[in-house]
GROMACS .gro file of C-alpha atoms in nm:
model
  281
    1MET     CA    1  -1.341   1.744  -1.872
    2MET     CA    2  -1.577   1.924  -1.637
    3ILE     CA    3  -1.366   2.117  -1.337
    4ASN     CA    4  -1.568   2.146  -1.019
    5LYS     CA    5  -1.407   2.423  -0.747
    6TYR     CA    6  -1.540   2.547  -0.371
    7ILE     CA    7  -1.364   2.825  -0.285
    8VAL     CA    8  -1.323   2.768   0.095
    9ASP     CA    9  -1.468   2.976   0.351
   10ASN     CA   10  -1.434   3.162   0.693
   11GLU     CA   11  -1.568   2.833   0.828
   12HIS     CA   12  -1.328   2.593   0.656
   13ALA     CA   13  -1.070   2.808   0.692
   14ASN     CA   14  -0.774   2.602   0.884
   15MET     CA   15  -0.913   2.256   0.790
   16ARG     CA   16  -0.662   1.988   0.703
   17LEU     CA   17  -0.775   1.951   0.326
   18ASP     CA   18  -0.789   1.549   0.360
   19LYS     CA   19  -1.065   1.633   0.657
   20PHE     CA   20  -1.244   1.893   0.433
   21ILE     CA   21  -1.274   1.650   0.149
   22ARG     CA   22  -1.401   1.394   0.403
   23LYS     CA   23  -1.645   1.593   0.526
   24TYR     CA   24  -1.854   1.676   0.174
   25SER     CA   25  -1.735   1.291   0.067
   26LYS     CA   26  -1.867   1.052   0.327
   27GLU     CA   27  -1.873   0.745   0.122
   28GLU     CA   28  -1.497   0.779   0.054
   29SER     CA   29  -1.306   0.646   0.241
   30LEU     CA   30  -0.935   0.822   0.384
   31SER     CA   31  -0.705   0.606   0.177
   32VAL     CA   32  -0.877   0.682  -0.164
   33ILE     CA   33  -0.893   1.051  -0.032
   34PHE     CA   34  -0.547   1.053  -0.017
   35SER     CA   35  -0.457   0.866  -0.343
   36LEU     CA   36  -0.674   1.113  -0.519
   37ILE     CA   37  -0.498   1.421  -0.330
   38ARG     CA   38  -0.135   1.249  -0.346
   39LYS     CA   39  -0.213   1.222  -0.714
   40GLY     CA   40  -0.265   1.560  -0.822
   41PHE     CA   41  -0.618   1.494  -0.971
   42ILE     CA   42  -0.688   1.743  -0.619
   43LYS     CA   43  -0.541   2.103  -0.607
   44VAL     CA   44  -0.552   2.395  -0.407
   45ASN     CA   45  -0.454   2.686  -0.557
   46GLY     CA   46  -0.407   2.494  -0.926
   47ARG     CA   47  -0.144   2.287  -0.771
   48LYS     CA   48  -0.078   1.986  -0.648
   49SER     CA   49  -0.085   2.015  -0.224
   50LYS     CA   50  -0.048   1.740   0.063
   51GLU     CA   51  -0.314   1.600   0.253
   52ASN     CA   52  -0.206   1.812   0.590
   53TYR     CA   53  -0.217   2.094   0.434
   54ARG     CA   54  -0.423   2.390   0.600
   55LEU     CA   55  -0.714   2.566   0.438
   56ILE     CA   56  -0.646   2.954   0.394
   57LEU     CA   57  -0.965   3.140   0.342
   58ASN     CA   58  -1.057   3.202  -0.089
   59ASP     CA   59  -0.826   2.904  -0.143
   60GLU     CA   60  -0.950   2.736  -0.444
   61ILE     CA   61  -0.987   2.451  -0.422
   62ASN     CA   62  -1.044   2.207  -0.802
   63PHE     CA   63  -1.098   1.855  -0.893
   64PRO     CA   64  -1.234   1.685  -1.220
   65ASP     CA   65  -1.512   1.488  -1.277
   66GLU     CA   66  -1.262   1.218  -1.281
   67ALA     CA   67  -1.168   1.218  -0.901
   68LYS     CA   68  -1.506   1.074  -0.871
   69ILE     CA   69  -1.487   1.353  -0.545
   70ASN     CA   70  -1.822   1.549  -0.635
   71MET     CA   71  -1.857   1.724  -0.301
   72GLY     CA   72  -2.149   1.484  -0.143
   73LYS     CA   73  -2.352   1.382  -0.439
   74LYS     CA   74  -2.296   1.037  -0.532
   75VAL     CA   75  -2.012   0.913  -0.728
   76LYS     CA   76  -2.068   0.672  -1.020
   77ASP     CA   77  -2.008   0.289  -0.859
   78GLU     CA   78  -1.880   0.124  -1.123
   79ASN     CA   79  -1.600   0.386  -1.208
   80MET     CA   80  -1.469   0.421  -0.841
   81LYS     CA   81  -1.489   0.019  -0.791
   82THR     CA   82  -1.141  -0.023  -1.082
   83TYR     CA   83  -1.067   0.378  -0.977
   84LEU     CA   84  -0.803   0.219  -0.732
   85LEU     CA   85  -0.651  -0.040  -0.947
   86LYS     CA   86  -0.640   0.100  -1.283
   87ASN     CA   87  -0.448   0.434  -1.149
   88ASN     CA   88  -0.194   0.163  -1.003
   89ILE     CA   89  -0.138  -0.066  -1.273
   90VAL     CA   90   0.244  -0.059  -1.366
   91PHE     CA   91   0.287  -0.425  -1.579
   92GLU     CA   92   0.044  -0.550  -1.797
   93ASP     CA   93   0.099  -0.836  -2.033
   94GLU     CA   94  -0.224  -1.074  -2.231
   95ASN     CA   95  -0.120  -1.259  -1.892
   96ILE     CA   96  -0.059  -1.107  -1.561
   97PHE     CA   97  -0.086  -0.730  -1.415
   98ILE     CA   98   0.116  -0.613  -1.151
   99VAL     CA   99  -0.033  -0.405  -0.918
  100ASN     CA  100   0.113  -0.135  -0.685
  101LYS     CA  101  -0.122  -0.175  -0.435
  102PRO     CA  102  -0.186   0.181  -0.192
  103ASN     CA  103  -0.148   0.117   0.207
  104ASN     CA  104  -0.478   0.085   0.404
  105ILE     CA  105  -0.643  -0.060   0.061
  106PRO     CA  106  -0.706  -0.459   0.146
  107MET     CA  107  -0.715  -0.712  -0.104
  108HIS     CA  108  -1.048  -0.867  -0.016
  109LYS     CA  109  -1.348  -0.711   0.065
  110GLY     CA  110  -1.490  -0.698   0.431
  111ASP     CA  111  -1.709  -0.544   0.711
  112LYS     CA  112  -1.504  -0.203   0.641
  113HIS     CA  113  -1.473  -0.210   0.309
  114LYS     CA  114  -1.661  -0.316   0.027
  115TYR     CA  115  -1.428  -0.388  -0.269
  116GLY     CA  116  -1.085  -0.489  -0.197
  117LEU     CA  117  -0.819  -0.519  -0.485
  118SER     CA  118  -0.965  -0.923  -0.607
  119GLU     CA  119  -1.297  -0.754  -0.672
  120MET     CA  120  -1.193  -0.457  -0.812
  121ALA     CA  121  -0.961  -0.687  -1.060
  122LYS     CA  122  -1.319  -0.895  -1.164
  123ILE     CA  123  -1.467  -0.596  -1.192
  124TYR     CA  124  -1.213  -0.459  -1.486
  125TYR     CA  125  -1.179  -0.772  -1.658
  126ASN     CA  126  -1.495  -0.814  -1.625
  127SER     CA  127  -1.362  -1.199  -1.538
  128ASN     CA  128  -1.398  -1.424  -1.227
  129ASN     CA  129  -1.079  -1.635  -1.367
  130VAL     CA  130  -0.932  -1.235  -1.254
  131ASN     CA  131  -0.712  -1.384  -0.881
  132PHE     CA  132  -0.389  -1.270  -0.725
  133ALA     CA  133  -0.125  -1.522  -0.655
  134ASN     CA  134   0.055  -1.284  -0.377
  135ARG     CA  135  -0.127  -1.140  -0.119
  136LEU     CA  136   0.000  -0.769   0.115
  137ASP     CA  137  -0.171  -0.700   0.491
  138LEU     CA  138  -0.393  -0.436   0.443
  139GLU     CA  139  -0.176  -0.152   0.601
  140THR     CA  140   0.142  -0.262   0.342
  141GLU     CA  141   0.206  -0.123   0.011
  142GLY     CA  142   0.357  -0.227  -0.286
  143LEU     CA  143   0.353  -0.480  -0.555
  144VAL     CA  144   0.137  -0.761  -0.606
  145ILE     CA  145   0.058  -1.014  -0.873
  146GLY     CA  146  -0.249  -1.082  -1.106
  147CYS     CA  147  -0.321  -1.324  -1.316
  148LYS     CA  148  -0.625  -1.306  -1.619
  149ASN     CA  149  -0.659  -1.688  -1.621
  150LEU     CA  150  -0.693  -1.991  -1.342
  151GLN     CA  151  -0.397  -2.165  -1.590
  152ILE     CA  152  -0.185  -1.844  -1.520
  153LEU     CA  153  -0.217  -1.822  -1.170
  154ARG     CA  154  -0.121  -2.237  -1.110
  155LYS     CA  155   0.173  -2.114  -1.322
  156ILE     CA  156   0.240  -1.824  -1.127
  157ASN     CA  157   0.195  -2.008  -0.773
  158ASP     CA  158   0.443  -2.289  -0.838
  159GLU     CA  159   0.700  -2.066  -0.910
  160ILE     CA  160   0.664  -1.869  -0.552
  161LYS     CA  161   0.679  -2.236  -0.409
  162ASN     CA  162   0.955  -2.308  -0.631
  163LYS     CA  163   1.095  -1.944  -0.508
  164ASN     CA  164   1.187  -1.878  -0.856
  165ILE     CA  165   1.023  -1.529  -0.799
  166ILE     CA  166   1.213  -1.276  -0.603
  167LYS     CA  167   1.035  -1.027  -0.398
  168ARG     CA  168   1.220  -0.751  -0.158
  169TYR     CA  169   1.067  -0.472   0.010
  170ILE     CA  170   1.119  -0.168   0.206
  171ALA     CA  171   1.070  -0.024   0.573
  172VAL     CA  172   1.159   0.195   0.773
  173VAL     CA  173   1.191   0.203   1.177
  174LYS     CA  174   1.357   0.353   1.501
  175GLN     CA  175   1.762   0.417   1.371
  176LYS     CA  176   1.886   0.353   1.749
  177GLU     CA  177   2.215   0.200   1.693
  178LEU     CA  178   2.226   0.104   1.320
  179LYS     CA  179   2.449   0.274   1.084
  180LEU     CA  180   2.444   0.279   0.728
  181ASN     CA  181   2.530  -0.040   0.500
  182ASP     CA  182   2.516  -0.263   0.854
  183GLU     CA  183   2.378  -0.582   0.738
  184PHE     CA  184   2.148  -0.883   1.021
  185MET     CA  185   1.910  -1.133   0.978
  186SER     CA  186   1.625  -1.339   1.190
  187ASN     CA  187   1.548  -1.687   1.100
  188LYS     CA  188   1.346  -1.751   1.450
  189PHE     CA  189   1.054  -1.946   1.413
  190ILE     CA  190   0.694  -1.807   1.400
  191LYS     CA  191   0.342  -1.929   1.513
  192VAL     CA  192  -0.002  -1.747   1.377
  193LEU     CA  193  -0.210  -1.721   1.656
  194GLU     CA  194  -0.553  -1.606   1.638
  195ASN     CA  195  -0.489  -1.227   1.625
  196LYS     CA  196  -0.205  -1.173   1.586
  197VAL     CA  197   0.226  -1.343   1.509
  198ILE     CA  198   0.437  -1.503   1.742
  199VAL     CA  199   0.835  -1.624   1.803
  200SER     CA  200   0.771  -1.924   1.898
  201ASN     CA  201   0.961  -2.273   1.873
  202GLU     CA  202   0.646  -2.422   1.755
  203GLY     CA  203   0.563  -2.199   1.504
  204GLN     CA  204   0.695  -2.253   1.096
  205PHE     CA  205   1.086  -2.159   1.003
  206ALA     CA  206   1.101  -1.802   0.867
  207LYS     CA  207   1.420  -1.588   0.734
  208THR     CA  208   1.491  -1.266   0.648
  209PHE     CA  209   1.738  -1.070   0.564
  210PHE     CA  210   1.815  -0.724   0.630
  211LYS     CA  211   2.060  -0.438   0.551
  212VAL     CA  212   2.062  -0.025   0.596
  213ILE     CA  213   2.035   0.157   0.265
  214ASP     CA  214   1.940   0.475   0.449
  215ILE     CA  215   1.981   0.668   0.704
  216PHE     CA  216   1.785   1.016   0.830
  217ASP     CA  217   1.607   1.185   1.100
  218GLY     CA  218   1.677   0.880   1.289
  219LYS     CA  219   1.523   0.616   1.162
  220ALA     CA  220   1.666   0.363   0.954
  221LEU     CA  221   1.512   0.232   0.605
  222LEU     CA  222   1.587  -0.109   0.565
  223ASP     CA  223   1.639  -0.310   0.213
  224ILE     CA  224   1.434  -0.678   0.343
  225ASP     CA  225   1.508  -0.993   0.112
  226LEU     CA  226   1.207  -1.203   0.206
  227ILE     CA  227   1.273  -1.605   0.240
  228THR     CA  228   1.019  -1.739   0.370
  229GLY     CA  229   0.679  -1.604   0.301
  230ARG     CA  230   0.502  -1.640   0.669
  231LYS     CA  231   0.260  -1.403   0.719
  232HIS     CA  232   0.312  -1.123   0.908
  233GLN     CA  233   0.683  -1.252   0.857
  234ILE     CA  234   0.881  -0.885   0.822
  235ARG     CA  235   0.708  -0.745   1.119
  236VAL     CA  236   0.723  -0.999   1.364
  237HIS     CA  237   1.125  -1.012   1.317
  238LEU     CA  238   1.176  -0.691   1.318
  239SER     CA  239   1.004  -0.614   1.627
  240ASP     CA  240   1.187  -0.886   1.790
  241LEU     CA  241   1.459  -0.799   1.708
  242GLY     CA  242   1.415  -0.415   1.856
  243TYR     CA  243   1.313  -0.205   1.543
  244PRO     CA  244   0.905  -0.245   1.494
  245ILE     CA  245   0.816  -0.044   1.168
  246ILE     CA  246   0.719   0.323   1.178
  247GLY     CA  247   0.317   0.299   1.190
  248ASP     CA  248   0.294  -0.048   1.320
  249ARG     CA  249  -0.004  -0.088   1.593
  250LYS     CA  250   0.004  -0.439   1.633
  251TYR     CA  251   0.378  -0.514   1.655
  252GLY     CA  252   0.507  -0.125   1.734
  253LYS     CA  253   0.429  -0.141   2.041
  254ASN     CA  254   0.326   0.216   2.111
  255ASN     CA  255   0.411   0.297   1.737
  256VAL     CA  256   0.124   0.492   1.653
  257ASN     CA  257   0.175   0.707   1.300
  258SER     CA  258  -0.166   0.707   1.083
  259ARG     CA  259   0.083   0.456   0.791
  260MET     CA  260   0.286   0.136   0.818
  261TYR     CA  261   0.654   0.236   0.643
  262LEU     CA  262   0.667  -0.124   0.497
  263LYS     CA  263   0.671  -0.160   0.123
  264CYS     CA  264   0.699  -0.459  -0.104
  265TYR     CA  265   0.951  -0.258  -0.363
  266TYR     CA  266   1.020  -0.528  -0.624
  267ILE     CA  267   0.982  -0.822  -0.809
  268LYS     CA  268   1.112  -1.009  -1.000
  269PHE     CA  269   1.030  -1.339  -1.163
  270LEU     CA  270   1.030  -1.542  -1.546
  271ASP     CA  271   1.073  -1.304  -1.816
  272TYR     CA  272   0.962  -1.006  -1.589
  273GLU     CA  273   1.159  -0.760  -1.408
  274ILE     CA  274   0.901  -0.451  -1.207
  275LYS     CA  275   1.126  -0.191  -1.001
  276ILE     CA  276   0.982   0.111  -0.836
  277GLU     CA  277   1.095   0.410  -0.653
  278ARG     CA  278   1.236   0.282  -0.277
  279ASN     CA  279   1.062   0.530  -0.134
  280PHE     CA  280   0.733   0.622   0.063
  281ASN     CA  281   0.491   0.840  -0.200
   0.00000   0.00000   0.00000
């Protein structure tokens, strides 16, 4: 495996690692760069670093060809299309696969993204019959269920419709008066508008349960049981309760963090139970 190397000069000293990589690899999205750094494909002085690490003169930045970062050289298109997908598959059998979707990665391609998980999956499995049974917002990370054929997709969709699939989420909100093990809920109706979702009696019934499972740094970590599956349901209910998710620009008013702390960490259905650690990597 070939390792590429760059020695930091005066021009790049004190620059954030992610901004440095972005400068020399403009074809990559920031979400891809963040993922590569967090997974340790990009190292500084032989060690895994954080994206906000400030470069020091003569630091040595290493990155293998497999990381698809070649300092301005065009990456191999086919590998890049499937890189995020195959490196985030946490379960797979002959019928389904479960992906731990990073935040700011779309489910489908759009104006700002050439590829979404759906397009990556079709390429990776070389089949147009591959589809996802559940979806997450662009900013939300966590588990999504991929189906390798249409028959399984219909079966999983029926399980979701019949509420035989359990999905649990975690979110970080400002603490305020919340205490450890506090439990609360919202069953307010929500209505989908053109650009957002609002609480409204003219909308559809929605029900969400919340439990405080950790308190830290003036914040609360919530375990969330999603009873109904409406668009933006968790985000809207928490905002209405006065606990907007940290990093939620749409429903968090002046909340301008670069990352939204909402994650689907648990899925249980049929004979499978999938869990990942209850934190944000």
